[in-house]
Tab-separated table of N, CA and C in Angstrom:
chain	number	residue	atom	x	y	z
A	1	MET	N	104.907	88.474	117.315
A	1	MET	CA	104.175	89.704	117.451
A	1	MET	C	102.990	89.663	116.497
A	2	GLY	N	101.792	89.878	117.005
A	2	GLY	CA	100.600	89.918	116.177
A	2	GLY	C	100.428	91.277	115.533
A	3	VAL	N	100.043	91.274	114.254
A	3	VAL	CA	99.815	92.510	113.506
A	3	VAL	C	98.420	92.434	112.894
A	4	TYR	N	97.628	93.460	113.144
A	4	TYR	CA	96.319	93.587	112.515
A	4	TYR	C	96.223	95.032	112.034
A	5	ASN	N	96.152	95.231	110.728
A	5	ASN	CA	96.241	96.550	110.134
A	5	ASN	C	95.123	96.684	109.111
A	6	VAL	N	94.276	97.711	109.263
A	6	VAL	CA	93.126	97.887	108.385
A	6	VAL	C	93.135	99.290	107.780
A	7	HIS	N	92.879	99.350	106.477
A	7	HIS	CA	92.678	100.606	105.761
A	7	HIS	C	91.343	100.481	105.057
A	8	GLU	N	90.511	101.519	105.148
A	8	GLU	CA	89.228	101.438	104.477
A	8	GLU	C	88.769	102.819	104.029
A	9	ARG	N	87.882	102.790	103.036
A	9	ARG	CA	87.352	104.025	102.480
A	9	ARG	C	85.904	103.781	102.107
A	10	LEU	N	85.023	104.680	102.531
A	10	LEU	CA	83.620	104.627	102.135
A	10	LEU	C	83.504	105.320	100.787
A	11	LEU	N	83.014	104.596	99.798
A	11	LEU	CA	82.936	105.116	98.436
A	11	LEU	C	81.482	105.268	98.008
A	12	ALA	N	81.197	106.341	97.297
A	12	ALA	CA	79.850	106.601	96.791
A	12	ALA	C	79.662	105.824	95.491
A	13	ALA	N	79.579	104.515	95.624
A	13	ALA	CA	79.450	103.631	94.466
A	13	ALA	C	78.795	102.328	94.911
A	14	LYS	N	78.216	101.641	93.963
A	14	LYS	CA	77.584	100.356	94.263
A	14	LYS	C	78.657	99.302	94.519
A	15	GLN	N	78.302	98.277	95.269
A	15	GLN	CA	79.243	97.221	95.638
A	15	GLN	C	79.861	96.578	94.408
A	16	GLY	N	79.078	96.312	93.396
A	16	GLY	CA	79.605	95.687	92.177
A	16	GLY	C	80.626	96.552	91.459
A	17	GLU	N	80.437	97.866	91.517
A	17	GLU	CA	81.385	98.789	90.880
A	17	GLU	C	82.716	98.789	91.628
A	18	VAL	N	82.652	98.837	92.948
A	18	VAL	CA	83.875	98.819	93.752
A	18	VAL	C	84.532	97.446	93.657
A	19	GLY	N	83.730	96.396	93.727
A	19	GLY	CA	84.264	95.047	93.600
A	19	GLY	C	84.973	94.821	92.274
A	20	ALA	N	84.497	95.485	91.229
A	20	ALA	CA	85.139	95.356	89.918
A	20	ALA	C	86.580	95.873	89.958
A	21	LEU	N	86.873	96.827	90.845
A	21	LEU	CA	88.251	97.307	90.996
A	21	LEU	C	89.155	96.186	91.488
A	22	ILE	N	88.654	95.390	92.415
A	22	ILE	CA	89.433	94.259	92.933
A	22	ILE	C	89.806	93.321	91.789
A	23	ASP	N	88.870	93.107	90.887
A	23	ASP	CA	89.099	92.192	89.765
A	23	ASP	C	90.201	92.664	88.822
A	24	THR	N	90.535	93.958	88.846
A	24	THR	CA	91.575	94.479	87.952
A	24	THR	C	92.979	94.313	88.532
A	25	LEU	N	93.099	93.920	89.798
A	25	LEU	CA	94.412	93.832	90.436
A	25	LEU	C	95.393	93.021	89.597
A	26	ALA	N	96.566	93.578	89.407
A	26	ALA	CA	97.689	92.957	88.696
A	26	ALA	C	97.449	92.794	87.193
A	27	GLY	N	96.338	93.311	86.704
A	27	GLY	CA	96.077	93.230	85.267
A	27	GLY	C	96.624	94.443	84.537
A	28	ASP	N	96.496	94.422	83.220
A	28	ASP	CA	96.982	95.541	82.399
A	28	ASP	C	96.261	96.844	82.718
A	29	SER	N	95.016	96.765	83.147
A	29	SER	CA	94.237	97.970	83.464
A	29	SER	C	93.946	98.043	84.965
A	30	ASP	N	94.938	97.722	85.777
A	30	ASP	CA	94.791	97.734	87.239
A	30	ASP	C	94.379	99.131	87.698
A	31	ALA	N	93.155	99.231	88.234
A	31	ALA	CA	92.609	100.514	88.668
A	31	ALA	C	92.707	100.708	90.177
A	32	LEU	N	93.210	99.716	90.903
A	32	LEU	CA	93.214	99.788	92.364
A	32	LEU	C	94.616	99.918	92.955
A	33	TRP	N	95.553	99.142	92.466
A	33	TRP	CA	96.901	99.165	93.036
A	33	TRP	C	97.630	100.433	92.583
A	34	PRO	N	98.298	101.157	93.481
A	34	PRO	CA	98.957	102.421	93.120
A	34	PRO	C	100.319	102.217	92.445
A	35	HIS	N	100.316	101.547	91.313
A	35	HIS	CA	101.552	101.160	90.621
A	35	HIS	C	102.323	102.339	90.039
A	36	ASP	N	101.734	103.530	90.059
A	36	ASP	CA	102.481	104.682	89.556
A	36	ASP	C	103.573	105.115	90.541
A	37	ASN	N	103.413	104.794	91.833
A	37	ASN	CA	104.402	105.175	92.845
A	37	ASN	C	104.973	104.008	93.647
A	38	TRP	N	104.472	102.815	93.418
A	38	TRP	CA	104.885	101.645	94.195
A	38	TRP	C	105.161	100.493	93.238
A	39	PRO	N	105.933	99.492	93.685
A	39	PRO	CA	106.168	98.334	92.808
A	39	PRO	C	104.846	97.715	92.361
A	40	ARG	N	104.780	97.396	91.094
A	40	ARG	CA	103.567	96.830	90.498
A	40	ARG	C	103.252	95.457	91.104
A	41	MET	N	101.971	95.186	91.301
A	41	MET	CA	101.523	93.863	91.727
A	41	MET	C	101.481	92.980	90.486
A	42	CYS	N	102.141	91.829	90.554
A	42	CYS	CA	102.216	90.917	89.412
A	42	CYS	C	101.998	89.478	89.877
A	43	PHE	N	101.421	88.672	88.996
A	43	PHE	CA	101.229	87.250	89.257
A	43	PHE	C	101.721	86.436	88.070
A	44	ASP	N	101.863	85.144	88.284
A	44	ASP	CA	102.315	84.251	87.216
A	44	ASP	C	101.192	83.890	86.249
A	45	GLY	N	100.049	84.477	86.433
A	45	GLY	CA	98.888	84.254	85.576
A	45	GLY	C	97.809	85.232	85.990
A	46	PRO	N	96.579	85.014	85.523
A	46	PRO	CA	95.497	85.930	85.904
A	46	PRO	C	95.173	85.821	87.398
A	47	LEU	N	94.486	86.830	87.910
A	47	LEU	CA	94.053	86.829	89.306
A	47	LEU	C	93.098	85.653	89.520
A	48	ALA	N	93.561	84.658	90.251
A	48	ALA	CA	92.782	83.442	90.497
A	48	ALA	C	93.430	82.696	91.663
A	49	VAL	N	92.659	81.868	92.324
A	49	VAL	CA	93.214	81.052	93.407
A	49	VAL	C	94.379	80.245	92.851
A	50	GLY	N	95.495	80.286	93.572
A	50	GLY	CA	96.696	79.570	93.164
A	50	GLY	C	97.721	80.431	92.463
A	51	ALA	N	97.322	81.635	92.004
A	51	ALA	CA	98.281	82.527	91.346
A	51	ALA	C	99.350	82.940	92.355
A	52	VAL	N	100.599	82.964	91.904
A	52	VAL	CA	101.743	83.292	92.756
A	52	VAL	C	102.379	84.576	92.241
A	53	GLY	N	102.732	85.462	93.153
A	53	GLY	CA	103.382	86.704	92.756
A	53	GLY	C	103.611	87.603	93.948
A	54	GLY	N	103.350	88.896	93.736
A	54	GLY	CA	103.534	89.862	94.806
A	54	GLY	C	103.821	91.232	94.250
A	55	HIS	N	104.417	92.067	95.098
A	55	HIS	CA	104.838	93.407	94.691
A	55	HIS	C	106.157	93.704	95.404
A	56	GLY	N	107.133	94.155	94.622
A	56	GLY	CA	108.453	94.390	95.205
A	56	GLY	C	108.945	93.131	95.905
A	57	PRO	N	109.495	93.261	97.115
A	57	PRO	CA	110.014	92.098	97.830
A	57	PRO	C	108.934	91.304	98.578
A	58	ILE	N	107.687	91.763	98.519
A	58	ILE	CA	106.588	91.085	99.224
A	58	ILE	C	106.020	90.023	98.295
A	59	ARG	N	106.041	88.779	98.733
A	59	ARG	CA	105.604	87.640	97.917
A	59	ARG	C	104.379	87.001	98.552
A	60	TYR	N	103.451	86.531	97.714
A	60	TYR	CA	102.244	85.883	98.220
A	60	TYR	C	101.576	85.043	97.153
A	61	THR	N	100.606	84.269	97.614
A	61	THR	CA	99.791	83.417	96.750
A	61	THR	C	98.331	83.802	96.953
A	62	VAL	N	97.548	83.827	95.877
A	62	VAL	CA	96.112	84.062	95.991
A	62	VAL	C	95.508	82.785	96.571
A	63	THR	N	94.945	82.877	97.771
A	63	THR	CA	94.382	81.693	98.425
A	63	THR	C	92.860	81.708	98.499
A	64	ALA	N	92.235	82.846	98.183
A	64	ALA	CA	90.772	82.919	98.120
A	64	ALA	C	90.405	84.069	97.191
A	65	TYR	N	89.347	83.870	96.416
A	65	TYR	CA	88.921	84.916	95.493
A	65	TYR	C	87.455	84.727	95.156
A	66	VAL	N	86.671	85.754	95.448
A	66	VAL	CA	85.277	85.822	95.041
A	66	VAL	C	85.184	87.048	94.140
A	67	PRO	N	85.066	86.848	92.826
A	67	PRO	CA	85.076	87.992	91.911
A	67	PRO	C	84.116	89.102	92.342
A	68	ALA	N	84.598	90.337	92.155
A	68	ALA	CA	83.854	91.560	92.462
A	68	ALA	C	83.483	91.683	93.940
A	69	THR	N	84.166	90.920	94.811
A	69	THR	CA	83.829	90.967	96.232
A	69	THR	C	85.049	90.928	97.138
A	70	TRP	N	85.956	89.946	96.926
A	70	TRP	CA	86.994	89.697	97.931
A	70	TRP	C	88.145	88.910	97.329
A	71	VAL	N	89.363	89.279	97.728
A	71	VAL	CA	90.534	88.485	97.359
A	71	VAL	C	91.472	88.444	98.560
A	72	ARG	N	92.030	87.260	98.815
A	72	ARG	CA	92.984	87.086	99.916
A	72	ARG	C	94.307	86.574	99.355
A	73	PHE	N	95.383	87.188	99.859
A	73	PHE	CA	96.748	86.822	99.490
A	73	PHE	C	97.462	86.319	100.734
A	74	THR	N	97.999	85.113	100.696
A	74	THR	CA	98.743	84.562	101.831
A	74	THR	C	100.233	84.766	101.576
A	75	PHE	N	100.904	85.340	102.577
A	75	PHE	CA	102.318	85.690	102.431
A	75	PHE	C	103.203	84.474	102.239
A	76	ARG	N	104.215	84.664	101.375
A	76	ARG	CA	105.299	83.700	101.175
A	76	ARG	C	106.627	84.349	101.532
A	77	GLY	N	106.668	85.658	101.626
A	77	GLY	CA	107.884	86.389	101.962
A	77	GLY	C	107.567	87.858	102.120
A	78	PRO	N	108.397	88.564	102.822
A	78	PRO	CA	109.692	88.161	103.370
A	78	PRO	C	109.532	87.155	104.516
A	79	ARG	N	110.644	86.519	104.839
A	79	ARG	CA	110.637	85.535	105.914
A	79	ARG	C	110.146	86.195	107.206
A	80	GLY	N	109.282	85.500	107.911
A	80	GLY	CA	108.740	86.012	109.158
A	80	GLY	C	107.392	86.682	109.021
A	81	PHE	N	106.902	86.833	107.788
A	81	PHE	CA	105.547	87.347	107.563
A	81	PHE	C	104.633	86.138	107.447
A	82	ASP	N	103.977	85.771	108.522
A	82	ASP	CA	103.083	84.610	108.533
A	82	ASP	C	101.651	85.108	108.654
A	83	GLY	N	100.934	85.135	107.544
A	83	GLY	CA	99.559	85.619	107.567
A	83	GLY	C	99.095	85.978	106.172
A	84	PHE	N	98.224	86.980	106.083
A	84	PHE	CA	97.603	87.327	104.811
A	84	PHE	C	97.297	88.813	104.746
A	85	HIS	N	96.990	89.255	103.516
A	85	HIS	CA	96.360	90.558	103.322
A	85	HIS	C	95.257	90.358	102.302
A	86	GLU	N	94.249	91.223	102.358
A	86	GLU	CA	93.092	91.036	101.497
A	86	GLU	C	92.383	92.355	101.224
A	87	TYR	N	91.697	92.400	100.092
A	87	TYR	CA	90.786	93.498	99.757
A	87	TYR	C	89.371	92.946	99.788
A	88	THR	N	88.438	93.756	100.297
A	88	THR	CA	87.033	93.382	100.349
A	88	THR	C	86.176	94.584	99.976
A	89	ALA	N	85.126	94.356	99.199
A	89	ALA	CA	84.136	95.385	98.879
A	89	ALA	C	82.852	95.021	99.620
A	90	LEU	N	82.497	95.829	100.619
A	90	LEU	CA	81.351	95.549	101.481
A	90	LEU	C	80.237	96.567	101.241
A	91	ALA	N	79.080	96.105	100.792
A	91	ALA	CA	77.953	97.007	100.554
A	91	ALA	C	77.492	97.606	101.880
A	92	VAL	N	77.318	98.914	101.909
A	92	VAL	CA	76.785	99.612	103.083
A	92	VAL	C	75.298	99.866	102.863
A	93	ASP	N	74.970	100.329	101.677
A	93	ASP	CA	73.589	100.483	101.231
A	93	ASP	C	73.616	100.400	99.705
A	94	GLU	N	72.523	100.745	99.073
A	94	GLU	CA	72.433	100.586	97.618
A	94	GLU	C	73.452	101.426	96.850
A	95	HIS	N	73.895	102.545	97.428
A	95	HIS	CA	74.759	103.473	96.705
A	95	HIS	C	76.111	103.723	97.359
A	96	HIS	N	76.437	102.984	98.406
A	96	HIS	CA	77.712	103.183	99.108
A	96	HIS	C	78.353	101.835	99.438
A	97	THR	N	79.671	101.803	99.289
A	97	THR	CA	80.425	100.578	99.534
A	97	THR	C	81.663	100.916	100.339
A	98	LEU	N	81.988	100.054	101.283
A	98	LEU	CA	83.210	100.189	102.055
A	98	LEU	C	84.271	99.312	101.399
A	99	LEU	N	85.334	99.952	100.922
A	99	LEU	CA	86.477	99.213	100.400
A	99	LEU	C	87.440	99.050	101.564
A	100	ARG	N	87.777	97.811	101.876
A	100	ARG	CA	88.637	97.542	103.032
A	100	ARG	C	89.839	96.700	102.611
A	101	HIS	N	90.992	97.071	103.135
A	101	HIS	CA	92.193	96.247	103.013
A	101	HIS	C	92.586	95.849	104.421
A	102	THR	N	92.762	94.564	104.639
A	102	THR	CA	93.139	94.037	105.946
A	102	THR	C	94.434	93.256	105.815
A	103	LEU	N	95.347	93.495	106.721
A	103	LEU	CA	96.565	92.704	106.835
A	103	LEU	C	96.528	92.086	108.230
A	104	ALA	N	96.642	90.777	108.300
A	104	ALA	CA	96.684	90.064	109.579
A	104	ALA	C	97.822	89.064	109.500
A	105	MET	N	98.777	89.217	110.409
A	105	MET	CA	99.922	88.303	110.371
A	105	MET	C	100.584	88.231	111.736
A	106	ARG	N	101.411	87.235	111.862
A	106	ARG	CA	102.307	87.120	113.003
A	106	ARG	C	103.697	87.394	112.462
A	107	ALA	N	104.339	88.413	113.015
A	107	ALA	CA	105.710	88.738	112.611
A	107	ALA	C	106.656	87.918	113.472
A	108	ARG	N	107.520	87.158	112.833
A	108	ARG	CA	108.467	86.284	113.542
A	108	ARG	C	109.895	86.625	113.129
A	109	GLY	N	110.834	86.288	113.990
A	109	GLY	CA	112.249	86.488	113.685
A	109	GLY	C	112.552	87.945	113.375
A	110	PRO	N	113.356	88.190	112.323
A	110	PRO	CA	113.733	89.563	111.979
A	110	PRO	C	112.535	90.460	111.660
A	111	ALA	N	111.431	89.873	111.226
A	111	ALA	CA	110.241	90.658	110.900
A	111	ALA	C	109.662	91.343	112.142
A	112	ARG	N	109.970	90.832	113.323
A	112	ARG	CA	109.491	91.472	114.560
A	112	ARG	C	110.033	92.896	114.680
A	113	LEU	N	111.224	93.142	114.151
A	113	LEU	CA	111.790	94.495	114.125
A	113	LEU	C	111.508	95.201	112.806
A	114	ALA	N	111.602	94.467	111.702
A	114	ALA	CA	111.441	95.074	110.382
A	114	ALA	C	110.026	95.613	110.170
A	115	TRP	N	109.001	94.913	110.680
A	115	TRP	CA	107.627	95.398	110.484
A	115	TRP	C	107.438	96.775	111.124
A	116	PRO	N	107.679	96.961	112.410
A	116	PRO	CA	107.406	98.284	112.990
A	116	PRO	C	108.362	99.381	112.528
A	117	LEU	N	109.593	99.018	112.185
A	117	LEU	CA	110.569	100.042	111.804
A	117	LEU	C	110.520	100.417	110.328
A	118	LEU	N	110.141	99.472	109.478
A	118	LEU	CA	110.240	99.677	108.036
A	118	LEU	C	108.925	99.417	107.318
A	119	TRP	N	108.507	98.169	107.327
A	119	TRP	CA	107.384	97.747	106.486
A	119	TRP	C	106.073	98.423	106.829
A	120	ARG	N	105.750	98.632	108.101
A	120	ARG	CA	104.447	99.228	108.464
A	120	ARG	C	104.279	100.601	107.829
A	121	HIS	N	105.320	101.400	107.874
A	121	HIS	CA	105.234	102.761	107.337
A	121	HIS	C	105.036	102.745	105.819
A	122	LEU	N	105.774	101.903	105.127
A	122	LEU	CA	105.635	101.789	103.679
A	122	LEU	C	104.272	101.200	103.316
A	123	HIS	N	103.862	100.177	104.051
A	123	HIS	CA	102.560	99.540	103.825
A	123	HIS	C	101.431	100.560	103.978
A	124	ASP	N	101.451	101.314	105.077
A	124	ASP	CA	100.382	102.284	105.320
A	124	ASP	C	100.319	103.333	104.209
A	125	ALA	N	101.470	103.827	103.778
A	125	ALA	CA	101.494	104.830	102.715
A	125	ALA	C	100.971	104.240	101.401
A	126	CYS	N	101.399	103.044	101.063
A	126	CYS	CA	100.962	102.392	99.831
A	126	CYS	C	99.446	102.149	99.849
A	127	LEU	N	98.926	101.670	100.970
A	127	LEU	CA	97.496	101.365	101.037
A	127	LEU	C	96.643	102.621	101.023
A	128	GLU	N	97.103	103.699	101.634
A	128	GLU	CA	96.349	104.948	101.549
A	128	GLU	C	96.356	105.474	100.119
A	129	ASP	N	97.464	105.284	99.404
A	129	ASP	CA	97.498	105.651	97.989
A	129	ASP	C	96.502	104.805	97.190
A	130	SER	N	96.386	103.525	97.531
A	130	SER	CA	95.427	102.648	96.871
A	130	SER	C	93.999	103.126	97.128
A	131	MET	N	93.702	103.485	98.364
A	131	MET	CA	92.357	103.967	98.699
A	131	MET	C	92.059	105.282	97.974
A	132	ASP	N	93.050	106.177	97.899
A	132	ASP	CA	92.869	107.430	97.149
A	132	ASP	C	92.566	107.128	95.685
A	133	ARG	N	93.278	106.177	95.138
A	133	ARG	CA	93.101	105.804	93.728
A	133	ARG	C	91.671	105.326	93.483
A	134	ALA	N	91.152	104.511	94.390
A	134	ALA	CA	89.773	104.027	94.265
A	134	ALA	C	88.783	105.180	94.417
A	135	GLU	N	88.967	106.001	95.428
A	135	GLU	CA	88.030	107.104	95.674
A	135	GLU	C	88.006	108.074	94.493
A	136	ALA	N	89.157	108.318	93.880
A	136	ALA	CA	89.254	109.277	92.781
A	136	ALA	C	88.430	108.876	91.557
A	137	ILE	N	88.039	107.629	91.465
A	137	ILE	CA	87.206	107.189	90.342
A	137	ILE	C	85.827	107.836	90.415
A	138	TRP	N	85.317	108.061	91.643
A	138	TRP	CA	83.977	108.610	91.815
A	138	TRP	C	83.961	110.059	92.289
A	139	SER	N	85.016	110.481	92.958
A	139	SER	CA	85.077	111.868	93.445
A	139	SER	C	86.507	112.167	93.874
A	140	ALA	N	86.797	113.429	94.080
A	140	ALA	CA	88.131	113.786	94.567
A	140	ALA	C	88.285	113.233	95.981
A	141	PRO	N	89.429	112.620	96.306
A	141	PRO	CA	89.639	112.110	97.662
A	141	PRO	C	89.433	113.220	98.701
A	142	THR	N	88.643	112.929	99.733
A	142	THR	CA	88.340	113.939	100.749
A	142	THR	C	89.542	114.270	101.613
A	143	HIS	N	90.380	113.296	101.872
A	143	HIS	CA	91.602	113.501	102.665
A	143	HIS	C	92.751	112.773	101.968
A	144	PRO	N	93.289	113.355	100.884
A	144	PRO	CA	94.346	112.652	100.143
A	144	PRO	C	95.535	112.300	101.040
A	145	ALA	N	96.072	111.134	100.795
A	145	ALA	CA	97.217	110.661	101.578
A	145	ALA	C	98.428	111.546	101.323
A	146	ARG	N	99.233	111.710	102.346
A	146	ARG	CA	100.509	112.421	102.238
A	146	ARG	C	101.558	111.544	102.894
A	147	TRP	N	102.651	111.345	102.189
A	147	TRP	CA	103.730	110.534	102.739
A	147	TRP	C	104.442	111.315	103.832
A	148	SER	N	104.723	110.637	104.920
A	148	SER	CA	105.487	111.261	106.006
A	148	SER	C	106.943	111.442	105.567
A	149	ARG	N	107.680	112.230	106.311
A	149	ARG	CA	109.112	112.392	106.030
A	149	ARG	C	109.827	111.046	106.126
A	150	TYR	N	109.409	110.235	107.084
A	150	TYR	CA	110.044	108.929	107.263
A	150	TYR	C	109.818	108.034	106.044
A	151	VAL	N	108.604	108.037	105.510
A	151	VAL	CA	108.306	107.240	104.312
A	151	VAL	C	109.138	107.750	103.139
A	152	ARG	N	109.229	109.060	102.975
A	152	ARG	CA	110.050	109.606	101.888
A	152	ARG	C	111.510	109.201	102.055
A	153	LEU	N	112.019	109.202	103.292
A	153	LEU	CA	113.390	108.770	103.559
A	153	LEU	C	113.565	107.293	103.206
A	154	LEU	N	112.654	106.448	103.651
A	154	LEU	CA	112.745	105.014	103.356
A	154	LEU	C	112.725	104.759	101.851
A	155	ARG	N	111.896	105.486	101.124
A	155	ARG	CA	111.825	105.315	99.674
A	155	ARG	C	113.125	105.763	99.000
A	156	ARG	N	113.716	106.861	99.483
A	156	ARG	CA	115.001	107.314	98.934
A	156	ARG	C	116.089	106.279	99.196
A	157	LEU	N	116.104	105.736	100.411
A	157	LEU	CA	117.111	104.713	100.744
A	157	LEU	C	116.931	103.470	99.871
A	158	ALA	N	115.694	103.060	99.660
A	158	ALA	CA	115.417	101.884	98.815
A	158	ALA	C	115.828	102.157	97.369
A	159	ALA	N	115.560	103.352	96.872
A	159	ALA	CA	115.951	103.691	95.491
A	159	ALA	C	117.464	103.696	95.363
A	160	THR	N	118.158	104.206	96.361
A	160	THR	CA	119.611	104.233	96.340
A	160	THR	C	120.161	102.802	96.355
A	161	ALA	N	119.576	101.957	97.181
A	161	ALA	CA	120.017	100.547	97.247
A	161	ALA	C	119.754	99.850	95.911
A	162	ASP	N	118.608	100.131	95.276
A	162	ASP	CA	118.295	99.516	93.987
A	162	ASP	C	119.287	99.941	92.913
A	163	ARG	N	119.684	101.213	92.908
A	163	ARG	CA	120.649	101.692	91.919
A	163	ARG	C	122.013	101.071	92.121
A	164	GLY	N	122.332	100.742	93.381
A	164	GLY	CA	123.652	100.168	93.680
A	164	GLY	C	123.702	98.657	93.547
A	165	ALA	N	122.545	98.024	93.310
A	165	ALA	CA	122.526	96.557	93.198
A	165	ALA	C	123.163	96.110	91.890
A	166	ALA	N	123.821	94.983	91.955
A	166	ALA	CA	124.450	94.399	90.750
A	166	ALA	C	123.362	93.885	89.821
A	167	PRO	N	123.535	94.017	88.507
A	167	PRO	CA	122.541	93.485	87.571
A	167	PRO	C	122.435	91.966	87.680
A	168	ALA	N	121.240	91.466	87.479
A	168	ALA	CA	120.997	90.022	87.593
A	168	ALA	C	121.501	89.281	86.389
């Protein structure tokens, strides 16, 4: 099953300013990833090609990076996620930039069911939170994201499962 999922926000900021947010990903001062409500994005080193990490159960490797412009992460897990996700800062004019997150993958095996039933809803909520976080740097978000009842249910179930897991 092919998956193409895009989230974007037009920001009243220069391309270099928005691109600088991409550069903070997984760092101590991460200004883009919504780590206050979602698993933190972490890597085995600084954001650079070859860095390995992810967020929560989603694993990936940085396979392309142009500072202040674009970063691509190629999936390593969960099994059946064959593809990538990326952030891009695209100049629209001198004072406006489109921040875009793209996920493109082929869902195989169990992921063919897990993506539409579970992961898509969580992914969409997380990415809208990320876009709100970016927009809030320059102005109040015009349409702040709201989690659906289903997303809230999935998060409660995940928290319950985490509390019941045996310590490592």
